[in-house]
Coordinates of C-alpha atoms in Angstrom, one line a residue:
M1 CA -0.1 0.2 0.3
S2 CA 1.1 3.7 -0.7
T3 CA 0.0 7.0 0.2
T4 CA -1.9 7.2 -3.2
D5 CA -3.6 3.9 -2.9
F6 CA -4.5 4.6 0.4
L7 CA -6.1 8.5 -0.4
R8 CA -8.0 6.2 -3.1
D9 CA -9.2 3.9 -0.7
L10 CA -10.4 6.7 1.4
I11 CA -12.5 8.6 -1.3
R12 CA -14.4 5.8 -2.3
I13 CA -15.7 5.1 1.2
H14 CA -18.9 7.7 1.8
S15 CA -18.4 9.9 4.9
L16 CA -20.8 12.6 5.2
S17 CA -20.9 14.0 9.0
G18 CA -22.2 11.6 11.4
Q19 CA -21.5 9.1 9.0
E20 CA -18.1 8.0 9.5
G21 CA -18.0 5.2 11.1
P22 CA -16.6 2.9 7.7
L23 CA -13.9 5.6 7.2
A24 CA -13.1 5.4 10.6
G25 CA -12.7 1.8 10.8
R26 CA -10.5 1.5 7.3
V27 CA -8.0 4.4 8.8
L28 CA -7.4 2.1 11.9
Q29 CA -6.6 -0.6 9.4
E30 CA -4.0 1.1 7.8
W31 CA -2.2 2.4 10.9
G32 CA -2.2 -1.8 12.3
A33 CA -1.0 -2.7 9.4
L34 CA 1.8 0.1 9.8
G35 CA 2.7 -0.8 12.8
F36 CA 1.3 2.0 15.3
D37 CA 1.4 1.6 18.8
E38 CA -2.0 2.4 19.1
A39 CA -5.3 2.7 16.8
Y40 CA -8.6 2.9 18.2
T41 CA -11.9 5.3 18.4
D42 CA -12.9 7.3 20.8
E43 CA -16.6 7.9 22.2
A44 CA -17.1 10.6 19.9
G45 CA -16.0 8.3 17.3
N46 CA -12.5 10.1 16.4
A47 CA -9.7 7.8 14.8
L48 CA -6.9 8.1 17.5
G49 CA -3.3 6.8 16.2
V50 CA -0.5 6.8 18.1
V51 CA 3.3 6.0 17.7
R52 CA 5.8 6.2 20.8
G53 CA 8.3 8.7 20.5
Q54 CA 12.3 7.9 21.9
E55 CA 12.1 10.6 24.3
P56 CA 9.5 11.7 27.6
G57 CA 7.7 15.0 27.0
P58 CA 5.2 17.0 25.5
G59 CA 4.4 15.5 22.1
W60 CA 3.4 16.2 18.8
L61 CA -0.5 16.0 17.7
L62 CA -1.4 16.0 13.9
V63 CA -4.4 16.6 13.2
T64 CA -7.3 15.9 10.0
H65 CA -11.1 15.3 10.5
L66 CA -13.0 12.0 8.5
D67 CA -16.0 13.7 7.1
H68 CA -16.6 15.5 3.8
V69 CA -19.4 17.6 2.2
H70 CA -22.0 16.4 -0.1
E71 CA -20.6 16.0 -3.3
G72 CA -23.9 17.7 -4.9
D73 CA -25.0 16.9 -8.4
A74 CA -22.3 14.2 -9.8
S75 CA -23.1 15.1 -13.3
L76 CA -21.2 18.3 -12.9
W77 CA -17.8 16.6 -11.9
E78 CA -15.2 15.7 -14.6
F79 CA -14.5 12.6 -12.7
P80 CA -17.2 10.6 -10.7
P81 CA -16.5 12.2 -6.8
F82 CA -16.1 8.6 -5.7
E83 CA -14.0 6.4 -7.9
A84 CA -11.0 8.4 -6.6
V85 CA -9.8 8.4 -10.5
L86 CA -5.8 8.8 -11.0
D87 CA -5.4 10.8 -13.8
G88 CA -1.6 11.0 -14.4
D89 CA 0.1 13.0 -11.2
T90 CA -3.8 14.0 -9.5
V91 CA -6.3 12.2 -7.9
H92 CA -9.9 13.2 -8.4
G93 CA -12.8 12.9 -5.6
R94 CA -14.4 14.5 -3.1
G95 CA -12.7 14.6 0.1
A96 CA -9.4 14.4 -2.1
V97 CA -8.4 18.2 -0.7
D98 CA -10.5 18.2 2.3
I99 CA -9.4 16.6 4.0
K100 CA -8.6 13.0 2.7
G101 CA -5.4 13.6 1.2
P102 CA -3.4 15.4 4.3
L103 CA -4.9 12.7 6.5
A104 CA -3.4 10.0 3.9
A105 CA 0.0 11.6 3.7
Q106 CA 0.0 12.5 8.2
T107 CA -0.4 8.4 7.9
Y108 CA 2.8 7.6 5.9
A109 CA 4.8 10.3 7.1
L110 CA 5.0 8.0 10.1
G111 CA 4.5 5.0 8.0
R112 CA 8.3 6.0 6.3
L113 CA 9.8 6.1 9.7
L114 CA 8.3 3.3 10.9
A115 CA 9.3 1.5 7.9
R116 CA 13.0 1.8 8.6
G117 CA 12.5 1.1 12.0
V118 CA 12.7 4.7 13.0
R119 CA 11.4 6.1 16.1
P120 CA 9.8 10.0 16.2
R121 CA 11.7 12.0 18.8
R122 CA 8.7 12.9 21.0
D123 CA 5.6 10.8 20.8
V124 CA 3.2 11.5 17.9
W125 CA -0.7 11.4 17.8
V126 CA -2.9 11.5 14.9
A127 CA -6.5 12.6 15.6
A128 CA -9.3 12.4 12.5
F129 CA -11.8 14.0 14.4
T130 CA -15.7 13.6 13.2
D131 CA -18.4 16.5 12.4
E132 CA -15.7 18.9 11.6
E133 CA -17.8 20.0 8.5
I134 CA -20.6 21.0 11.0
G135 CA -18.7 22.6 14.1
G136 CA -16.6 20.1 15.5
T137 CA -17.9 18.2 18.1
G138 CA -15.6 15.3 17.6
A139 CA -12.7 18.2 18.3
D140 CA -14.3 19.1 21.3
F141 CA -15.0 15.7 23.0
F142 CA -10.9 14.9 22.2
V143 CA -9.7 18.2 23.9
K144 CA -12.1 18.1 26.6
N145 CA -10.9 14.6 27.4
A146 CA -6.9 14.8 26.2
P147 CA -5.3 11.2 26.1
A148 CA -1.9 13.0 26.7
E149 CA -0.2 16.3 27.1
F150 CA 1.0 18.0 23.4
G151 CA 3.7 20.6 22.9
G152 CA 2.4 21.3 19.6
V153 CA 0.0 20.7 17.1
I154 CA 0.3 20.6 13.0
V155 CA -3.5 21.1 11.7
G156 CA -3.1 19.3 8.3
E157 CA -6.1 21.1 6.3
P158 CA -4.9 22.0 3.0
S159 CA -2.6 25.0 2.3
G160 CA -1.0 24.4 -0.4
S161 CA 2.3 23.1 1.8
G162 CA 2.9 25.8 3.2
L163 CA 2.6 27.3 7.0
M164 CA -0.6 28.6 8.1
L165 CA -0.8 31.1 11.3
G166 CA -5.1 30.6 12.1
H167 CA -8.0 31.7 11.0
R168 CA -11.0 34.0 11.6
G169 CA -14.1 33.1 13.6
V170 CA -17.4 31.7 11.9
A171 CA -20.8 32.4 13.1
T172 CA -23.9 32.0 11.7
V173 CA -26.7 34.5 12.2
R174 CA -30.2 34.3 11.6
V175 CA -32.2 37.3 11.5
K176 CA -36.3 37.7 11.1
F177 CA -37.8 40.6 9.7
K178 CA -42.3 40.7 10.6
G179 CA -44.5 42.1 8.5
R180 CA -48.4 41.7 7.5
A181 CA -49.2 40.0 4.5
H182 CA -51.4 41.9 2.1
H183 CA -52.3 41.9 -1.3
A184 CA -49.5 42.8 -3.5
S185 CA -52.0 45.3 -5.2
L186 CA -52.2 47.5 -2.2
A187 CA -48.0 47.9 -2.5
L188 CA -48.0 48.8 2.0
Q189 CA -44.2 49.1 1.9
D190 CA -44.2 49.6 5.8
E191 CA -45.9 46.5 6.2
N192 CA -43.6 44.7 3.7
P193 CA -41.2 42.7 5.4
V194 CA -38.5 42.7 2.3
F195 CA -38.3 46.5 2.3
A196 CA -36.9 46.0 5.8
A197 CA -34.4 43.1 4.9
A198 CA -33.6 45.2 1.9
E199 CA -32.3 48.1 4.0
F200 CA -30.8 45.7 6.6
I201 CA -28.3 44.0 3.6
Q202 CA -27.3 47.8 2.5
R203 CA -26.4 48.3 5.9
V204 CA -24.3 44.8 6.0
R205 CA -22.9 45.6 2.9
A206 CA -21.4 49.5 3.7
H207 CA -20.5 48.4 7.3
E208 CA -16.5 48.8 7.3
F209 CA -14.9 46.1 10.0
P210 CA -10.7 46.9 11.4
E211 CA -8.2 44.5 9.8
H212 CA -6.6 42.2 12.1
P213 CA -2.6 42.1 11.8
I214 CA -2.8 38.3 11.0
T215 CA -6.3 37.2 9.6
G216 CA -7.3 40.1 8.2
S217 CA -10.8 42.1 8.1
T218 CA -14.0 40.3 9.5
T219 CA -16.1 40.0 6.6
L220 CA -19.9 39.9 6.5
T221 CA -21.9 37.7 4.2
V222 CA -25.6 37.3 3.0
T223 CA -26.0 33.5 2.1
Q224 CA -29.8 32.7 2.0
M225 CA -33.2 34.1 2.2
F226 CA -36.5 33.0 2.8
T227 CA -40.1 33.9 2.7
D228 CA -43.5 32.4 4.5
S229 CA -45.5 33.6 1.0
G230 CA -46.9 30.5 -1.0
S231 CA -48.1 33.2 -3.6
E232 CA -46.3 35.8 -6.2
N233 CA -49.5 38.2 -5.5
L234 CA -49.2 38.4 -2.0
T235 CA -46.8 39.7 0.3
P236 CA -45.1 37.8 3.3
N237 CA -45.2 38.0 7.0
T238 CA -41.7 37.1 7.4
V239 CA -38.5 37.4 5.9
E240 CA -35.4 34.9 7.2
V241 CA -31.9 36.2 6.4
V242 CA -29.1 34.0 6.7
L243 CA -25.9 36.0 7.3
S244 CA -22.5 33.8 7.5
W245 CA -20.1 35.9 9.6
R246 CA -16.3 35.2 9.4
F247 CA -14.6 37.8 12.9
N248 CA -11.8 38.4 14.4
E249 CA -13.7 40.6 17.3
E250 CA -14.8 39.5 20.9
D251 CA -18.0 38.1 21.0
D252 CA -19.8 41.1 22.8
V253 CA -18.4 43.5 20.2
N254 CA -20.0 41.2 17.4
R255 CA -23.7 41.3 19.5
R256 CA -23.4 45.3 19.5
T257 CA -22.7 45.2 15.9
L258 CA -25.5 42.9 15.2
A259 CA -27.6 45.3 17.1
E260 CA -26.3 48.6 15.7
L261 CA -27.5 46.9 12.3
L262 CA -30.3 46.0 13.1
E263 CA -31.4 49.3 15.0
G264 CA -35.3 50.6 14.0
L265 CA -35.9 47.6 12.1
P266 CA -38.7 45.1 12.6
A267 CA -36.6 42.4 13.3
E268 CA -35.1 40.0 15.7
A269 CA -31.8 38.2 15.4
E270 CA -30.0 35.3 17.7
L271 CA -26.0 35.1 17.8
T272 CA -25.8 31.8 19.6
P273 CA -23.0 31.6 22.3
L274 CA -19.4 30.7 21.8
W275 CA -18.5 27.3 21.3
S276 CA -22.1 26.5 20.0
R277 CA -22.3 24.8 16.4
S278 CA -23.1 27.8 15.2
N279 CA -20.4 30.4 16.7
T280 CA -17.1 29.5 17.2
P281 CA -13.9 31.4 17.3
G282 CA -10.8 31.3 15.3
F283 CA -7.2 31.8 16.7
Q284 CA -3.9 33.3 15.8
T285 CA -0.7 32.3 16.4
P286 CA 2.1 34.9 16.2
P287 CA 4.9 34.7 13.8
T288 CA 7.5 35.3 16.7
D289 CA 6.1 32.1 18.3
P290 CA 8.9 29.4 19.0
L291 CA 6.3 26.9 16.9
T292 CA 6.3 28.9 14.0
G293 CA 9.5 29.2 13.4
L294 CA 10.5 25.5 13.5
V295 CA 7.4 24.5 11.5
E296 CA 8.6 27.1 8.6
R297 CA 11.7 26.0 8.9
Y298 CA 10.2 22.6 6.5
A299 CA 7.4 23.8 5.7
G300 CA 9.4 26.7 3.6
R301 CA 11.0 23.9 1.7
L302 CA 7.8 23.4 0.1
K303 CA 6.3 27.1 0.2
A304 CA 8.0 30.1 1.4
G305 CA 6.1 32.4 3.6
S306 CA 3.1 31.9 5.8
G307 CA -0.5 32.6 5.5
V308 CA -3.9 32.3 7.0
W309 CA -7.4 30.2 5.9
K310 CA -10.5 31.5 5.0
F311 CA -12.2 28.7 6.1
A312 CA -12.5 27.4 9.5
T313 CA -10.7 24.4 11.2
D314 CA -10.5 22.3 14.3
G315 CA -7.4 24.2 15.4
R316 CA -9.5 26.6 16.7
Y317 CA -10.6 24.0 19.7
T318 CA -6.8 22.9 20.2
A319 CA -5.8 26.6 20.6
A320 CA -8.2 27.1 23.1
A321 CA -7.2 24.0 24.9
G322 CA -4.0 25.9 25.0
W323 CA -1.9 23.9 22.8
P324 CA 0.5 25.8 20.4
T325 CA -1.6 25.3 16.8
V326 CA -0.3 25.9 13.4
G327 CA -1.6 25.0 10.1
W328 CA 0.1 22.8 7.5
G329 CA -1.3 20.8 4.6
P330 CA -1.1 19.6 1.1
G331 CA -3.8 20.7 -1.2
D332 CA -4.9 24.1 -2.7
E333 CA -7.5 25.0 -1.1
G334 CA -9.5 26.7 -3.0
L335 CA -10.9 23.2 -4.4
A336 CA -11.5 22.2 -1.3
H337 CA -16.3 21.9 -1.5
T338 CA -15.8 22.1 -5.0
T339 CA -16.6 20.2 -7.9
R340 CA -13.1 20.3 -9.1
E341 CA -11.7 18.8 -6.3
R342 CA -8.1 17.2 -6.6
V343 CA -4.8 17.1 -5.0
S344 CA -1.4 16.1 -6.6
V345 CA 0.3 12.9 -5.8
R346 CA 4.0 14.7 -6.0
E347 CA 2.6 17.1 -3.4
L348 CA 1.1 14.3 -1.0
E349 CA 4.6 12.8 -1.0
A350 CA 6.3 15.6 -0.7
Y351 CA 4.5 16.4 2.1
A352 CA 5.1 13.2 3.8
D353 CA 8.6 13.2 3.6
T354 CA 9.1 16.3 4.9
L355 CA 6.7 16.2 8.1
A356 CA 8.5 12.7 8.5
E357 CA 11.8 14.5 9.0
L358 CA 10.1 17.3 10.9
L359 CA 9.0 14.2 13.7
E360 CA 12.1 12.6 13.5
R361 CA 14.2 15.0 14.1
E362 CA 12.3 17.9 16.2
V363 CA 10.7 18.4 19.8
P364 CA 7.7 20.7 20.4
P365 CA 9.2 24.2 21.8
E366 CA 9.2 24.6 25.3
R367 CA 7.4 27.0 26.7

């Protein structure tokens, strides 16, 4: 079995959020065959593997996840989404880059060491979490029931094999505008909640957020709109607007911003408490952090410089637990969740080789 063969096996197994069991079983099988010291699932369904190191002390945690998003209309794909087609240097399919390619590469980074009879300097845990795509309940369970002490976390989400220093928080906000349904011929604009919703959307569009030195500016984007009207000549009683909020600010600041955007409008809105599925913060690791410098020495061989993700990751949970966290994974993040999802075999292999070298030579920085 090779990194590519393992990845193709993983892609062929459907693993939507909440349906990760069969994939977890295949992952544990591979870890056992490669000689991992432990390979098991916890109460949340997370797949966890351990390779014991040569030295005592806080170890490494390599993070990916088991679930993927829906494939959508399969006819829009160049290659069938679950056939794991290998076309030249490229493996195609749902999950190829988010995140079964990185999972396969992390697995075979350790597999390379074990095949040579080499142990990493410190214990290495590989964690493939459940439910990452719908809020991160698997990661949440893991950090609350930590099985070991971790001195450094590498989140393997696709980053073009470059170093990532974090991402913004993410919240889903639902705003309901209230009016009174009436015959469209009356044109009672004050009673039509569509106009209030339109005013709100214009305010969102005009609102300016401050720039964050690491993760950039907050964004607030309208994603969906619904009404309770089922007729073309009937105005609605209600209009619901759904927003995706990618934020840097503290929770109380976000609540004040939402109140300002809604001021004077006939509406009610909910911003759920932090660490609920629809409101989780991001994380930022400074460029001056010792973990940043250590991982950059290796990631920089594959891609110079550092960046931040636009999307959220389970790194929000590990960082909040106080475990130093950076991102580093193979694959083009822009292909995640698209019908063009694919990953380069050469990039997977280069990442696995480089990660293996880091784990063989390095220990997490002391704090």
